C-alpha cells in the first residue's frame, strides 16, 4: 500500500483530463453558451448535430462556447453547476434525460437559462426545445411504405424515451398510410452507442423479412447501417433511413433519406432569442418552421417513385397547414407535479 | 427462409455477440487466477477496437488484429504498472484506466476522422470455411465459417485448460493467485507473474476489441466496447474461473442477447429491459452459489506485499 495514494491520484487525474471538456480559458466578459451531450459528438447524428449548432453560435454570434460530454446521469447536476459557476448564461442539455437535473440546478441559478432538448417541464428559466421530428419521421415512413417490397419494415431504437418513441409511432403511421397491410417491427437495444447490438438488432429484423429499416440511435447507427449494407452484399433487398441529423452522406449507398433536424438553425435561433431576452416559451421546430425536414438521399435519386414523392409533398403541405395530424408521444407536463424538488 | 436457415442465422448472431466476450474472459481468467482483477479490461477492449481500426486502415485487417492486441496489451501494462508494481488499489486503478481509455480513444478518433465523426468502412478479416464441418446444418455457418479470431478462441480453451491445471507454470500462477505469500516463500516471482498474466489478459481483450471493429461490425464508434469488458468479468465469475466454464458462460450471454433481439423483432410488446438484465441476474445467482460452488482465488484483488 506504500504508493497507494499518489499513484491512484495521478491516474484519476489522467482520466479526468482525458474524458471531456474542450473548455477554453475563462473569459467572463463575453456571454457564454455551453452544451452537454449524453454521448460522443462523433456519432454523425444527434450529438454531432448539437455540436455543430454550438459551433455556429460561436461563429455567428461571437459568443464564448464550451462543450462537455457527460458519461453518467450522476454527472448531469455537476456539469450544469460547474458551467453556471463559470459564468455561462445559456446551457443546453441535449436530451430528454437532462430534464430533472436542469430543473434542480435552475432553481439555484435563476439568472442562468437552461435549455433541454426534448424537455418535458418548462419553468421560468428552463426552456424546452421541442423537435417535432415525428413529422419528418411520418414522411420517411411514407417513403418506406413506397420502397418496401416485402411489406415488412423495421425500427431499431436506443432507449425507449418519449422523444425516440414519438418518431417511431409517426414512422409506423406513415408506412401504413401508404401501405395499409405493412408489418412494422420495433426493437430497442438499451443503449445509444452499442454498435454491435444495433447491428444484430437490425440483422434480426432483416431475418424476419424486413427490407426497409429506420433507426433512432446515436453512434450505434454505424453498426445499423453496416448490417443493411451486409444484407445487400448477400443479395438481399435492404434499405435504411437516417435519423436526427441529415445522414445521407454517412452511408450514401444504403440510405433512402433522412428524417433530420436543422440543429444549426435551431441552436442559433435559440441563442439569438436568449441574447435578445425573448426566450421563454418552449421553442418548437417542425416542418412549418423549416427546421425539421425529410430529406431524400440525392445519391439515390429515383429510388422513391415519383408518385410517392408527390404524395409525400402533399402530406407535408397538409401537416404544415394543420389539416393532417401526425401521431406523437406527448411529453410536455403542463404543471410540474412534484414542485421543483 | 426455412427453420434451419433461421436457426442458423440466429446462431451466427449469438456467436458473433459471444466471441468478444470469450476472448476477453479467457484472458481475464488467467489474470484472476494470478490474483489480479482488472476492471480496466473495458479500456483494453476499446483500445483494441481503435488500434484494430487504425492498423487495418494502414496495413490491412491482419495487421489490424495485431495492432489491436498490442493496444489492448499496452492499456493492461499501464494498469499492471500501478496495480501490481506500485500496489495501488486494483478496482480504483482499473476504473481509472477504463475511463481514461474511453476518453483518449475518443480524442484520437476525433482528431483522425473529424469531431462529428463518420461511419468508417473498415477492411474486415475474411472468414475461413472449415471443410466439411462448415456444411453441418445450422451449426456449420455459425461455428465453422468464421474469422481467425473465432478459431483462436476455440484453440485457447484446451490450451489454457492444460496450462492452468496441468502444467507446472499454471500451478505456479495459481499459487500466486491463491497464496502469494507462500508462493513468494518458495521462490516464485509474484509481481512478475502477475504482470505477465495481466498483460496476457490485455492482449486478449485487445483481440476482442479488434474482433468487434474488424470482424463483427466493420466499423468503429466511440464507446463501442459498450461494457463488453465489464461483462467479460461477469462471465469469468459465471464460468467459475475455468476456460471451459467461461466459454459456456460467454455463449450463454451472447445467446441471451441474440435471443432478445430475435424476440423483440417478432413481438414489440416484450419488456426489453428485463431481457437486457437477465444475464446479470444470472451472474449474481452464480456468485451466490446457486449453480454449485463458486470460489474466487483466495488472493484475488488483494495487494501484495500487504
PDB file of N, CA and C in Angstrom, chain A residues 291-334:
ATOM      1  N   UNK A 291     -37.236  23.760 -39.706  1.00  0.00           N
ATOM      2  CA  UNK A 291     -36.053  23.255 -39.003  1.00  0.00           C
ATOM      3  C   UNK A 291     -36.110  21.742 -38.780  1.00  0.00           C
ATOM      4  N   UNK A 292     -37.191  21.116 -39.258  1.00  0.00           N
ATOM      5  CA  UNK A 292     -37.258  19.664 -39.305  1.00  0.00           C
ATOM      6  C   UNK A 292     -37.687  19.311 -40.718  1.00  0.00           C
ATOM      7  N   UNK A 293     -37.065  18.288 -41.303  1.00  0.00           N
ATOM      8  CA  UNK A 293     -37.384  18.008 -42.701  1.00  0.00           C
ATOM      9  C   UNK A 293     -37.091  16.556 -43.024  1.00  0.00           C
ATOM     10  N   UNK A 294     -37.852  16.018 -43.989  1.00  0.00           N
ATOM     11  CA  UNK A 294     -37.474  14.727 -44.546  1.00  0.00           C
ATOM     12  C   UNK A 294     -36.672  14.975 -45.811  1.00  0.00           C
ATOM     13  N   UNK A 295     -35.427  14.476 -45.829  1.00  0.00           N
ATOM     14  CA  UNK A 295     -34.527  14.755 -46.948  1.00  0.00           C
ATOM     15  C   UNK A 295     -34.208  13.482 -47.711  1.00  0.00           C
ATOM     16  N   UNK A 296     -34.787  13.282 -48.915  1.00  0.00           N
ATOM     17  CA  UNK A 296     -34.406  12.111 -49.712  1.00  0.00           C
ATOM     18  C   UNK A 296     -32.921  12.171 -50.046  1.00  0.00           C
ATOM     19  N   UNK A 297     -32.289  10.992 -50.128  1.00  0.00           N
ATOM     20  CA  UNK A 297     -30.854  10.930 -50.398  1.00  0.00           C
ATOM     21  C   UNK A 297     -30.591  11.270 -51.870  1.00  0.00           C
ATOM     22  N   UNK A 298     -29.884  12.367 -52.153  1.00  0.00           N
ATOM     23  CA  UNK A 298     -29.644  12.745 -53.548  1.00  0.00           C
ATOM     24  C   UNK A 298     -28.830  11.696 -54.305  1.00  0.00           C
ATOM     25  N   UNK A 299     -28.036  10.906 -53.566  1.00  0.00           N
ATOM     26  CA  UNK A 299     -27.237   9.867 -54.230  1.00  0.00           C
ATOM     27  C   UNK A 299     -28.102   8.686 -54.672  1.00  0.00           C
ATOM     28  N   UNK A 300     -29.364   8.647 -54.212  1.00  0.00           N
ATOM     29  CA  UNK A 300     -30.254   7.543 -54.580  1.00  0.00           C
ATOM     30  C   UNK A 300     -31.513   8.077 -55.247  1.00  0.00           C
ATOM     31  N   UNK A 301     -31.317   9.063 -56.098  1.00  0.00           N
ATOM     32  CA  UNK A 301     -32.452   9.682 -56.770  1.00  0.00           C
ATOM     33  C   UNK A 301     -33.204   8.638 -57.592  1.00  0.00           C
ATOM     34  N   UNK A 302     -34.524   8.699 -57.550  1.00  0.00           N
ATOM     35  CA  UNK A 302     -35.317   7.749 -58.315  1.00  0.00           C
ATOM     36  C   UNK A 302     -35.721   6.521 -57.521  1.00  0.00           C
ATOM     37  N   UNK A 303     -35.113   6.322 -56.350  1.00  0.00           N
ATOM     38  CA  UNK A 303     -35.451   5.170 -55.513  1.00  0.00           C
ATOM     39  C   UNK A 303     -36.887   5.288 -54.988  1.00  0.00           C
ATOM     40  N   UNK A 304     -37.244   6.488 -54.527  1.00  0.00           N
ATOM     41  CA  UNK A 304     -38.627   6.732 -54.121  1.00  0.00           C
ATOM     42  C   UNK A 304     -39.389   7.115 -55.392  1.00  0.00           C
ATOM     43  N   UNK A 305     -40.415   6.327 -55.757  1.00  0.00           N
ATOM     44  CA  UNK A 305     -41.133   6.600 -57.009  1.00  0.00           C
ATOM     45  C   UNK A 305     -41.714   8.019 -57.030  1.00  0.00           C
ATOM     46  N   UNK A 306     -41.837   8.574 -58.223  1.00  0.00           N
ATOM     47  CA  UNK A 306     -42.280   9.961 -58.367  1.00  0.00           C
ATOM     48  C   UNK A 306     -43.656  10.190 -57.741  1.00  0.00           C
ATOM     49  N   UNK A 307     -44.572   9.225 -57.934  1.00  0.00           N
ATOM     50  CA  UNK A 307     -45.918   9.453 -57.382  1.00  0.00           C
ATOM     51  C   UNK A 307     -45.880   9.445 -55.856  1.00  0.00           C
ATOM     52  N   UNK A 308     -44.975   8.641 -55.275  1.00  0.00           N
ATOM     53  CA  UNK A 308     -44.836   8.636 -53.812  1.00  0.00           C
ATOM     54  C   UNK A 308     -44.281   9.971 -53.325  1.00  0.00           C
ATOM     55  N   UNK A 309     -43.314  10.494 -54.068  1.00  0.00           N
ATOM     56  CA  UNK A 309     -42.754  11.795 -53.698  1.00  0.00           C
ATOM     57  C   UNK A 309     -43.838  12.869 -53.714  1.00  0.00           C
ATOM     58  N   UNK A 310     -44.724  12.787 -54.706  1.00  0.00           N
ATOM     59  CA  UNK A 310     -45.840  13.760 -54.769  1.00  0.00           C
ATOM     60  C   UNK A 310     -46.748  13.619 -53.560  1.00  0.00           C
ATOM     61  N   UNK A 311     -47.053  12.364 -53.215  1.00  0.00           N
ATOM     62  CA  UNK A 311     -47.907  12.119 -52.040  1.00  0.00           C
ATOM     63  C   UNK A 311     -47.254  12.655 -50.775  1.00  0.00           C
ATOM     64  N   UNK A 312     -45.950  12.421 -50.682  1.00  0.00           N
ATOM     65  CA  UNK A 312     -45.210  12.893 -49.510  1.00  0.00           C
ATOM     66  C   UNK A 312     -45.279  14.413 -49.432  1.00  0.00           C
ATOM     67  N   UNK A 313     -45.139  15.047 -50.585  1.00  0.00           N
ATOM     68  CA  UNK A 313     -45.192  16.510 -50.591  1.00  0.00           C
ATOM     69  C   UNK A 313     -46.576  17.019 -50.199  1.00  0.00           C
ATOM     70  N   UNK A 314     -47.627  16.334 -50.676  1.00  0.00           N
ATOM     71  CA  UNK A 314     -48.985  16.744 -50.277  1.00  0.00           C
ATOM     72  C   UNK A 314     -49.163  16.596 -48.774  1.00  0.00           C
ATOM     73  N   UNK A 315     -48.636  15.487 -48.219  1.00  0.00           N
ATOM     74  CA  UNK A 315     -48.738  15.278 -46.773  1.00  0.00           C
ATOM     75  C   UNK A 315     -47.978  16.370 -46.027  1.00  0.00           C
ATOM     76  N   UNK A 316     -46.804  16.743 -46.540  1.00  0.00           N
ATOM     77  CA  UNK A 316     -46.020  17.806 -45.910  1.00  0.00           C
ATOM     78  C   UNK A 316     -46.843  19.093 -45.842  1.00  0.00           C
ATOM     79  N   UNK A 317     -47.480  19.437 -46.989  1.00  0.00           N
ATOM     80  CA  UNK A 317     -48.302  20.658 -47.008  1.00  0.00           C
ATOM     81  C   UNK A 317     -49.438  20.555 -45.984  1.00  0.00           C
ATOM     82  N   UNK A 318     -50.056  19.382 -45.918  1.00  0.00           N
ATOM     83  CA  UNK A 318     -51.192  19.198 -45.004  1.00  0.00           C
ATOM     84  C   UNK A 318     -50.753  19.311 -43.551  1.00  0.00           C
ATOM     85  N   UNK A 319     -49.563  18.793 -43.246  1.00  0.00           N
ATOM     86  CA  UNK A 319     -49.069  18.884 -41.869  1.00  0.00           C
ATOM     87  C   UNK A 319     -48.811  20.351 -41.512  1.00  0.00           C
ATOM     88  N   UNK A 320     -48.191  21.077 -42.453  1.00  0.00           N
ATOM     89  CA  UNK A 320     -47.905  22.491 -42.205  1.00  0.00           C
ATOM     90  C   UNK A 320     -49.209  23.278 -42.055  1.00  0.00           C
ATOM     91  N   UNK A 321     -50.189  22.940 -42.896  1.00  0.00           N
ATOM     92  CA  UNK A 321     -51.474  23.654 -42.842  1.00  0.00           C
ATOM     93  C   UNK A 321     -52.284  23.249 -41.615  1.00  0.00           C
ATOM     94  N   UNK A 322     -51.898  22.167 -40.973  1.00  0.00           N
ATOM     95  CA  UNK A 322     -52.615  21.723 -39.780  1.00  0.00           C
ATOM     96  C   UNK A 322     -53.790  20.824 -40.077  1.00  0.00           C
ATOM     97  N   UNK A 323     -53.941  20.385 -41.323  1.00  0.00           N
ATOM     98  CA  UNK A 323     -55.071  19.516 -41.646  1.00  0.00           C
ATOM     99  C   UNK A 323     -54.733  18.044 -41.473  1.00  0.00           C
ATOM    100  N   UNK A 324     -53.464  17.720 -41.346  1.00  0.00           N
ATOM    101  CA  UNK A 324     -53.063  16.332 -41.086  1.00  0.00           C
ATOM    102  C   UNK A 324     -52.306  16.295 -39.774  1.00  0.00           C
ATOM    103  N   UNK A 325     -52.870  15.533 -38.818  1.00  0.00           N
ATOM    104  CA  UNK A 325     -52.182  15.455 -37.535  1.00  0.00           C
ATOM    105  C   UNK A 325     -51.348  14.191 -37.457  1.00  0.00           C
ATOM    106  N   UNK A 326     -50.065  14.347 -37.179  1.00  0.00           N
ATOM    107  CA  UNK A 326     -49.146  13.218 -37.103  1.00  0.00           C
ATOM    108  C   UNK A 326     -49.157  12.680 -35.679  1.00  0.00           C
ATOM    109  N   UNK A 327     -49.255  11.345 -35.519  1.00  0.00           N
ATOM    110  CA  UNK A 327     -49.215  10.790 -34.162  1.00  0.00           C
ATOM    111  C   UNK A 327     -47.924  11.195 -33.446  1.00  0.00           C
ATOM    112  N   UNK A 328     -48.023  11.376 -32.160  1.00  0.00           N
ATOM    113  CA  UNK A 328     -46.831  11.754 -31.397  1.00  0.00           C
ATOM    114  C   UNK A 328     -46.969  11.211 -29.985  1.00  0.00           C
ATOM    115  N   UNK A 329     -45.899  11.253 -29.240  1.00  0.00           N
ATOM    116  CA  UNK A 329     -45.957  10.933 -27.823  1.00  0.00           C
ATOM    117  C   UNK A 329     -45.837  12.267 -27.102  1.00  0.00           C
ATOM    118  N   UNK A 330     -46.897  12.652 -26.411  1.00  0.00           N
ATOM    119  CA  UNK A 330     -46.886  13.953 -25.745  1.00  0.00           C
ATOM    120  C   UNK A 330     -46.130  13.830 -24.431  1.00  0.00           C
ATOM    121  N   UNK A 331     -45.133  14.662 -24.253  1.00  0.00           N
ATOM    122  CA  UNK A 331     -44.365  14.535 -23.010  1.00  0.00           C
ATOM    123  C   UNK A 331     -44.204  15.841 -22.264  1.00  0.00           C
ATOM    124  N   UNK A 332     -44.811  16.932 -22.765  1.00  0.00           N
ATOM    125  CA  UNK A 332     -44.762  18.179 -22.012  1.00  0.00           C
ATOM    126  C   UNK A 332     -45.743  18.061 -20.850  1.00  0.00           C
ATOM    127  N   UNK A 333     -45.236  18.234 -19.638  1.00  0.00           N
ATOM    128  CA  UNK A 333     -46.128  18.238 -18.486  1.00  0.00           C
ATOM    129  C   UNK A 333     -46.503  19.667 -18.209  1.00  0.00           C
ATOM    130  N   UNK A 334     -47.802  19.961 -18.258  1.00  0.00           N
ATOM    131  CA  UNK A 334     -48.250  21.348 -18.144  1.00  0.00           C
ATOM    132  C   UNK A 334     -47.873  21.945 -16.784  1.00  0.00           C
TER     133      UNK A 334
END
